[in-house]
mmCIF file of C-alpha atoms and ligand atoms in Angstrom:
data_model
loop_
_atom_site.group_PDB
_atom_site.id
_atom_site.type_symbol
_atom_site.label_atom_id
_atom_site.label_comp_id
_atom_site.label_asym_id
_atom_site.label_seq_id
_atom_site.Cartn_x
_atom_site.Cartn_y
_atom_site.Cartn_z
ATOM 1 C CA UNK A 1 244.670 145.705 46.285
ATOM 2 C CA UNK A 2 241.997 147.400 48.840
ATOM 3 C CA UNK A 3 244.037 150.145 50.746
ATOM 4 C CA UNK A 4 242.420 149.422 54.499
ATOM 5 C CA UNK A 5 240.234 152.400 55.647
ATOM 6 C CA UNK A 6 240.161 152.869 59.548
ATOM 7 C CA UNK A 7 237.825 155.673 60.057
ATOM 8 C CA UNK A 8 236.930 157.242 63.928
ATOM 9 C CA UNK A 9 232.891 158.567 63.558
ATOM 10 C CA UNK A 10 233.408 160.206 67.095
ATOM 11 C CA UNK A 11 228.846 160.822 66.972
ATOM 12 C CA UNK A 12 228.070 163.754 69.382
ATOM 13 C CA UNK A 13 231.665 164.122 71.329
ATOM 14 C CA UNK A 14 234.302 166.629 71.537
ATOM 15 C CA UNK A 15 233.854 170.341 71.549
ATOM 16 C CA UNK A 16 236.380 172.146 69.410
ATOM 17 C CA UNK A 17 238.659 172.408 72.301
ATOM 18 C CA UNK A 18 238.925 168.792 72.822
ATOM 19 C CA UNK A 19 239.141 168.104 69.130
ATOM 20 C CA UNK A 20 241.915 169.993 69.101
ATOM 21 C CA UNK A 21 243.649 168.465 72.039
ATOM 22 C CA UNK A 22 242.948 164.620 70.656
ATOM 23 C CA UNK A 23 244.589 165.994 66.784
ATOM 24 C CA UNK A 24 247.231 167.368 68.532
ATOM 25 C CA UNK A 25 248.032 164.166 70.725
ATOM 26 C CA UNK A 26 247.374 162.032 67.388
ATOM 27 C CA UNK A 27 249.274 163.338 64.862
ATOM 28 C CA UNK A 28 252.587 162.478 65.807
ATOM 29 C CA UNK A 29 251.643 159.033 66.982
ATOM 30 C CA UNK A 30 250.537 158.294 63.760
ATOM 31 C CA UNK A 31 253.180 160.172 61.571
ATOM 32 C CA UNK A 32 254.510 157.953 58.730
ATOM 33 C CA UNK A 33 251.387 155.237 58.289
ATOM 34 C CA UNK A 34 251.387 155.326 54.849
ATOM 35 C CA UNK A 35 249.936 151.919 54.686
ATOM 36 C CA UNK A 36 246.207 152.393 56.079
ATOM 37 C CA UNK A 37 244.035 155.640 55.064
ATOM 38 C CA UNK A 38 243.148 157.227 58.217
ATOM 39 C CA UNK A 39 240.023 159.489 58.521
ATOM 40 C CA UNK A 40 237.948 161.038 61.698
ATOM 41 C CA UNK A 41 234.833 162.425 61.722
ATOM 42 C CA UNK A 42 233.663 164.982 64.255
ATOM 43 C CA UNK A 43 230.931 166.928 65.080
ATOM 44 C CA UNK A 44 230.370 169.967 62.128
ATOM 45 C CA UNK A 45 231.117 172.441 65.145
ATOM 46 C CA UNK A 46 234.540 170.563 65.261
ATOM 47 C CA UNK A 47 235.221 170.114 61.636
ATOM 48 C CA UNK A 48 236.952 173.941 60.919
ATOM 49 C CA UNK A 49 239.436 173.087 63.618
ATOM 50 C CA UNK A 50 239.906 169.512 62.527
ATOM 51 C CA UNK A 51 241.109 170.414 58.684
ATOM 52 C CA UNK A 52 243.297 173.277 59.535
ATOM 53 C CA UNK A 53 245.204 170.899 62.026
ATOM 54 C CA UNK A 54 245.182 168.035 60.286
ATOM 55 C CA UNK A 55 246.352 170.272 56.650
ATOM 56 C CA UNK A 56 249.186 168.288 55.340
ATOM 57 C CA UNK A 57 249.249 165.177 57.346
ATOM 58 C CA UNK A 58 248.115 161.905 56.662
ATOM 59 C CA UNK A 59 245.030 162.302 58.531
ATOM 60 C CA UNK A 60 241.758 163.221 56.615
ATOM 61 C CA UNK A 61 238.514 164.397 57.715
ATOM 62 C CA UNK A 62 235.022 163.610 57.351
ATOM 63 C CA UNK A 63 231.118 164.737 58.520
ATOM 64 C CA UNK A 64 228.781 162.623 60.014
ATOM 65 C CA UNK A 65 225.657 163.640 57.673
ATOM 66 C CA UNK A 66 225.106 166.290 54.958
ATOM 67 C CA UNK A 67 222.139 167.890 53.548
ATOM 68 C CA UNK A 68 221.190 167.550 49.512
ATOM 69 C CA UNK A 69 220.396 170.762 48.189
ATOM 70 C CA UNK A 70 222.954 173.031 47.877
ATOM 71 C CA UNK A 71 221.516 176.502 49.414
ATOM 72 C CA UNK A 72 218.025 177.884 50.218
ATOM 73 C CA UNK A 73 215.727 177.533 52.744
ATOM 74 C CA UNK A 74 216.263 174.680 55.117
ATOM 75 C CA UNK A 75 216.964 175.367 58.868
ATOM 76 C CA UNK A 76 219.842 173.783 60.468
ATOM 77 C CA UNK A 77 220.971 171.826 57.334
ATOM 78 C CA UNK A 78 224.551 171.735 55.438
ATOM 79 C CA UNK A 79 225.416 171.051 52.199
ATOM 80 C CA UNK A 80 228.162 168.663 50.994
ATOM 81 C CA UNK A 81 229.663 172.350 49.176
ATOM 82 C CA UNK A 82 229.769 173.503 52.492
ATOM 83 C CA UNK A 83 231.819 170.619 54.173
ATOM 84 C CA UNK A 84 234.339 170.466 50.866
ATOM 85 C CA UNK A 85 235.277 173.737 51.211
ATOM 86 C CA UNK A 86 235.728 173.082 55.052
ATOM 87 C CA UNK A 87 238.617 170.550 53.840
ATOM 88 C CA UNK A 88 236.329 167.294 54.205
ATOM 89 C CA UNK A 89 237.245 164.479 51.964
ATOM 90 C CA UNK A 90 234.256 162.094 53.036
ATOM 91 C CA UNK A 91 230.923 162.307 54.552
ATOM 92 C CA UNK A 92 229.192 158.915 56.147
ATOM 93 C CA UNK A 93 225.631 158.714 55.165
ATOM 94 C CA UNK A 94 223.083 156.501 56.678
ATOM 95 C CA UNK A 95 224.153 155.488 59.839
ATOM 96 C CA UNK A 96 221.991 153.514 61.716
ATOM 97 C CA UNK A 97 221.369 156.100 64.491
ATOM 98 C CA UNK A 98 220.273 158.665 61.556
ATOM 99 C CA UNK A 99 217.807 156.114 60.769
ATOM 100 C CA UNK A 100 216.405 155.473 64.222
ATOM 101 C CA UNK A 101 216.122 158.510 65.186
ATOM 102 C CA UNK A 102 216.164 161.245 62.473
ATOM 103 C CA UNK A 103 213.935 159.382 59.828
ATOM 104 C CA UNK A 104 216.570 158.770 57.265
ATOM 105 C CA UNK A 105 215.363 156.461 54.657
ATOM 106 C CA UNK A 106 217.097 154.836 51.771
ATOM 107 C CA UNK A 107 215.224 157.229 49.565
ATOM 108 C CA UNK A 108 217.299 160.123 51.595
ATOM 109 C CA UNK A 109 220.402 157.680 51.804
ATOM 110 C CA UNK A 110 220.337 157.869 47.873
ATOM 111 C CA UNK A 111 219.656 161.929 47.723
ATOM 112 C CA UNK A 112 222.361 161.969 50.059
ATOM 113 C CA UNK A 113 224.578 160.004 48.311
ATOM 114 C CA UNK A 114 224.539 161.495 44.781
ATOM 115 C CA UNK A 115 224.988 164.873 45.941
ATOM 116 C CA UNK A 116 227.766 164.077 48.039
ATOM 117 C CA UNK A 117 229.681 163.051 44.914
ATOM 118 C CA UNK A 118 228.108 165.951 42.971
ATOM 119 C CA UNK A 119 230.411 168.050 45.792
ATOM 120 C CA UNK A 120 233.464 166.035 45.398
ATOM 121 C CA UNK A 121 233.336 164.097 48.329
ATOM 122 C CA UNK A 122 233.658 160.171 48.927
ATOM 123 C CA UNK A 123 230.560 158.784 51.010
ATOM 124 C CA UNK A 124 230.820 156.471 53.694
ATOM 125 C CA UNK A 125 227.621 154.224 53.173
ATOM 126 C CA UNK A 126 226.065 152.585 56.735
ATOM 127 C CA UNK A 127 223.921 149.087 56.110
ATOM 128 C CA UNK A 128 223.186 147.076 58.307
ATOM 129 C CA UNK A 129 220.764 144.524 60.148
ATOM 130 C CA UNK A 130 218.978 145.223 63.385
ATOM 131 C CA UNK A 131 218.980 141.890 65.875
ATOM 132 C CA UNK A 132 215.061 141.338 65.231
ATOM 133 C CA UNK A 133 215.904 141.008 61.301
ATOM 134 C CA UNK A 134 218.934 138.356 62.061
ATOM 135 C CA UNK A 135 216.722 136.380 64.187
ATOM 136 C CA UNK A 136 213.994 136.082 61.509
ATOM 137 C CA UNK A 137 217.118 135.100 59.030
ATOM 138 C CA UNK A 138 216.524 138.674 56.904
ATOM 139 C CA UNK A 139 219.864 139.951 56.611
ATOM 140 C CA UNK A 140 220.436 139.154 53.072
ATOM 141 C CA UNK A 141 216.607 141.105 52.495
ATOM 142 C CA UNK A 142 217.535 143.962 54.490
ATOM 143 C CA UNK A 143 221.019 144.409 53.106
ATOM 144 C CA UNK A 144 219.984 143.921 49.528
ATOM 145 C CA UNK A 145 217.074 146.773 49.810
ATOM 146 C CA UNK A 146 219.242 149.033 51.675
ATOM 147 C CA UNK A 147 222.439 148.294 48.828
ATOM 148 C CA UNK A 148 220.381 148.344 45.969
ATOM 149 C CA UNK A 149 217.958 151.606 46.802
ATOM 150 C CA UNK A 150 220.984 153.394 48.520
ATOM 151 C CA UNK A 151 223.024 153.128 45.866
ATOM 152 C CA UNK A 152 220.520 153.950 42.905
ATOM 153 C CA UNK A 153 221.698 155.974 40.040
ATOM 154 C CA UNK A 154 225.397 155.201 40.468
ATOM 155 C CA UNK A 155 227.474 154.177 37.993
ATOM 156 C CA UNK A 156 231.124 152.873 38.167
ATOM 157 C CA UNK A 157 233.004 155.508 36.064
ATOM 158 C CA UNK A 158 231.648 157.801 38.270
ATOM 159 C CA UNK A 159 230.523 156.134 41.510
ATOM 160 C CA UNK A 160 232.753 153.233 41.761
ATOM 161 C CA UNK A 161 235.039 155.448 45.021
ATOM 162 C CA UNK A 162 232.363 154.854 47.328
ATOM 163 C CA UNK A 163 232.590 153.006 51.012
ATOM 164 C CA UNK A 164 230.309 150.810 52.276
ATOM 165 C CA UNK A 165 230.561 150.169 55.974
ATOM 166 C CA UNK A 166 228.484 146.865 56.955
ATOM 167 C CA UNK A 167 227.553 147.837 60.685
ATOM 168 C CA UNK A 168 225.023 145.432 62.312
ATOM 169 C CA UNK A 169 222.186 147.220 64.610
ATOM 170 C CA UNK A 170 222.956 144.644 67.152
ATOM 171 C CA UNK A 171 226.792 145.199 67.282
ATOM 172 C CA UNK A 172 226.895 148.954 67.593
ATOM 173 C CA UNK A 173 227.909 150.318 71.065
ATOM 174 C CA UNK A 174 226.895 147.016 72.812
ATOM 175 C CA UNK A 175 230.219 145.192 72.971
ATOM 176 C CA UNK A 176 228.797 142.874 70.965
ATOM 177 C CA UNK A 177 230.960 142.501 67.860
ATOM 178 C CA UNK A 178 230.232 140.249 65.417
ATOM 179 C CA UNK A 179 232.341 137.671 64.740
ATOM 180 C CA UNK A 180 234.656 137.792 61.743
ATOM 181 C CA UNK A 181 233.180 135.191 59.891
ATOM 182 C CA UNK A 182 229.928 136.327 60.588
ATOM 183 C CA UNK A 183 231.026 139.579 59.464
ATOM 184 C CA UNK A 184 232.906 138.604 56.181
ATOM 185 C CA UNK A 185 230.089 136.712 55.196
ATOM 186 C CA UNK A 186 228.034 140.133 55.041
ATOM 187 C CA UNK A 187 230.780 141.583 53.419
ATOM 188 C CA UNK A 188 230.461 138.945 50.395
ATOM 189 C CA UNK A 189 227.035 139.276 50.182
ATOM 190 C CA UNK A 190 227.588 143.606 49.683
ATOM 191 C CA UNK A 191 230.471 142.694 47.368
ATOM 192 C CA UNK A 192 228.426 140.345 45.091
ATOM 193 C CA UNK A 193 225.549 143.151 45.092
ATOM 194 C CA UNK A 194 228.064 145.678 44.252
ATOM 195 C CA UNK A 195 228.997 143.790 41.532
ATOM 196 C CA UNK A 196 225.715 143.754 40.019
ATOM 197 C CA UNK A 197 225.748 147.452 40.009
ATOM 198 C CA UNK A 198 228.762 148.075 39.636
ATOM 199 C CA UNK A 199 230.763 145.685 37.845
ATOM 200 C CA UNK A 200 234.287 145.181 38.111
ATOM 201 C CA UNK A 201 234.556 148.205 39.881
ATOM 202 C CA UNK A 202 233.114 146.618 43.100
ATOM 203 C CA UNK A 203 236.264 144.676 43.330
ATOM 204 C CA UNK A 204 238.474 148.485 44.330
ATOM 205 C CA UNK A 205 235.323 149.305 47.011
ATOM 206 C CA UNK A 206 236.328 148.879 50.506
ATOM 207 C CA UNK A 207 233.729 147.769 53.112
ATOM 208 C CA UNK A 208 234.683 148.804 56.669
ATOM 209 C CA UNK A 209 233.317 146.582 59.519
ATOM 210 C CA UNK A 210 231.687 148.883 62.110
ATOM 211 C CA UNK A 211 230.428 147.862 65.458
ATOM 212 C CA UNK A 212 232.145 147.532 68.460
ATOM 213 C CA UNK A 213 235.291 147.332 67.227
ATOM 214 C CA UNK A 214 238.662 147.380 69.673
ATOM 215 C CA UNK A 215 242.401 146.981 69.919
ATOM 216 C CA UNK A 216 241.581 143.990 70.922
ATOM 217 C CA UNK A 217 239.844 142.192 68.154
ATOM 218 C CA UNK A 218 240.652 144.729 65.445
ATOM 219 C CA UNK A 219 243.282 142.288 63.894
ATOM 220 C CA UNK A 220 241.578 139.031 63.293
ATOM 221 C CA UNK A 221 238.021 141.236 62.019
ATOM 222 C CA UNK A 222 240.644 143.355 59.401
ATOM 223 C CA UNK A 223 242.423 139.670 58.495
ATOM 224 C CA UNK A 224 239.306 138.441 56.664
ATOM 225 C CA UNK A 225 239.420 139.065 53.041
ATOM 226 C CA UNK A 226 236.795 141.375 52.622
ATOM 227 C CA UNK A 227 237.191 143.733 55.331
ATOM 228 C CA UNK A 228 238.683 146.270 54.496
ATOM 229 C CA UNK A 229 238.363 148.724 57.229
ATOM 230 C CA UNK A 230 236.450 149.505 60.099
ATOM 231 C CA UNK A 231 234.251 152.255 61.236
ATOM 232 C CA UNK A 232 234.799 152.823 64.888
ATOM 233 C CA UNK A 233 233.026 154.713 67.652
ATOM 234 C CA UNK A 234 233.889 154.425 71.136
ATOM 235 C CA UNK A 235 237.305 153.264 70.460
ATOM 236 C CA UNK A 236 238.403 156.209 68.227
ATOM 237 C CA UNK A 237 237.687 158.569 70.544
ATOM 238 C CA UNK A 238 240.945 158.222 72.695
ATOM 239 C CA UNK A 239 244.228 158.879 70.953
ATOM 240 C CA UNK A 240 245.856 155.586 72.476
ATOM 241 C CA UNK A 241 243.455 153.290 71.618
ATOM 242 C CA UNK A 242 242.966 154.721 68.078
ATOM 243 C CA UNK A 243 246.151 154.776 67.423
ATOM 244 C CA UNK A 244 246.201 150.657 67.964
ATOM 245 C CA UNK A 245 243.521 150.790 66.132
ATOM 246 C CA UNK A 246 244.989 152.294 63.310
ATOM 247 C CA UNK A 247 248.494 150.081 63.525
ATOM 248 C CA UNK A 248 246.318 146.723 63.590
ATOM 249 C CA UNK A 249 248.618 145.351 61.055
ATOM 250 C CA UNK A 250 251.949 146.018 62.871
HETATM 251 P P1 13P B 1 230.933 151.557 68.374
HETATM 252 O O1 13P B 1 232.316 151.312 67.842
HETATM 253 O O2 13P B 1 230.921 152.476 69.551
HETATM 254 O O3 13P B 1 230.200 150.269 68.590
HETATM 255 O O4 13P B 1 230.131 152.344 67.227
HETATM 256 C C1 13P B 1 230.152 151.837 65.938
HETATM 257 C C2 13P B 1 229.578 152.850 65.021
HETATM 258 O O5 13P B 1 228.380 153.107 65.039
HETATM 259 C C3 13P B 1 230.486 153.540 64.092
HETATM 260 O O6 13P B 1 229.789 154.268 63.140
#
């Protein structure tokens, strides 16, 4: 059994001040899910304020990107040591905005994702297609190279915690979801790669679903069989609506 993962990746929002009002406003509306692992991710400026609140609760924290070397000379980086000793328990790696715009490649991706384990945190792993590589029928090209150079140098003893979050290009911010066969079908196709390089332990990985995901079609996306979570934007950055988001099952 996959525990569901609903993580909020809340991008460039909330100063400290307002990432203390929305943990404030959270944590007793979600008090008692034991059922779903809950995780946000806010800015680094936000992250100090984040773990101290969030100490002791069923809420867990997370960065948005990390740096691979541990100390020296590189301006305006962070290392995953940094962020664990901050209280983070994850780190998402590769999102498709870190791509477009801040050259991250799978080569980095990999870095990124070895030394994130090497500092005792679980990555959060971004693939996904853009619209232009769906039209020309590449998804199962794209995923594959992104899966199978992301993720090289793992092995299952070791590796086999990691999260894979399928979000398509096309879906993310848009309102355009994917449907959940559409999506599930993805899902497979990671699982089956997984398996190659993994083994058996690709059966315990969750894959989240990320991509304009909503109260409102959270349940039938999580009821496919190989969903097993969603990364969400917009609609984890209000307490009310993450909150639904959080009790899809109930
Ligand atoms: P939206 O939920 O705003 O579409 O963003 C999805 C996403 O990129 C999460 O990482």
């Amino acid at each position: 059994m996959r525990k569901p993962i609903m993580a909020g990746n809340w991008k460039l929002n909330k100063t400290p001040n307002e990432t203390i009002v929305f943990v404030e406003e959270i944590k007793p509306l979600l008090a008692g899910v034991d059922d779903v692992e809950i995780v946000i991710c806010p800015p680094f400026t936000s992250i100090n304020v984040a773990t101290y609140l969030t100490k002791n609760t069923n809420i867990k924290v997370g960065a948005q990107n990390l740096y691979w070397e541990k100390s020296g000379a590189f301006t305006g980086e962070v290392s995953g040591e940094m962020l664990k000793e901050l209280g983070c328990d994850y780190v998402i790696i590769g999102h498709s905005e870190r791509r477009q715009y801040f050259g991250e490649t799978d080569r980095t991706v990999n870095k990124k994702i070895l030394s994130a384990f090497a500092a005792g945190l679980i990555p959060i792993v971004c693939v996904g297609e853009t619209l232009q590589e769906r039209a020309a029928g590449r998804i199962e090209q794209v995923i594959s190279t992104q899966i199978r150079e992301g993720l090289k140098g793992l092995n299952a003893r070791e590796h086999g915690k990691i999260i894979i979050a399928y979000e398509p290009v096309w879906a993310i911010g848009t309102g355009q979801t994917a449907t959940p066969e559409q999506a599930n079908a993805a899902h497979m196709l990671i699982r089956k790669l997984l398996t190659e390089i993994l083994g058996e332990a690709a059966q315990a990985v969750r894959i989240q679903y990320g991509g304009s995901v909503k109260p409102d079609n959270v349940k039938e996306l999580l009821a496919q069989p190989d969903i097993d979570g969603a990364l969400i934007g917009g609609a984890a950055l209000k307490a009310d609506s993450f909150e639904k988001l959080v009790k899809f099952g109930r």
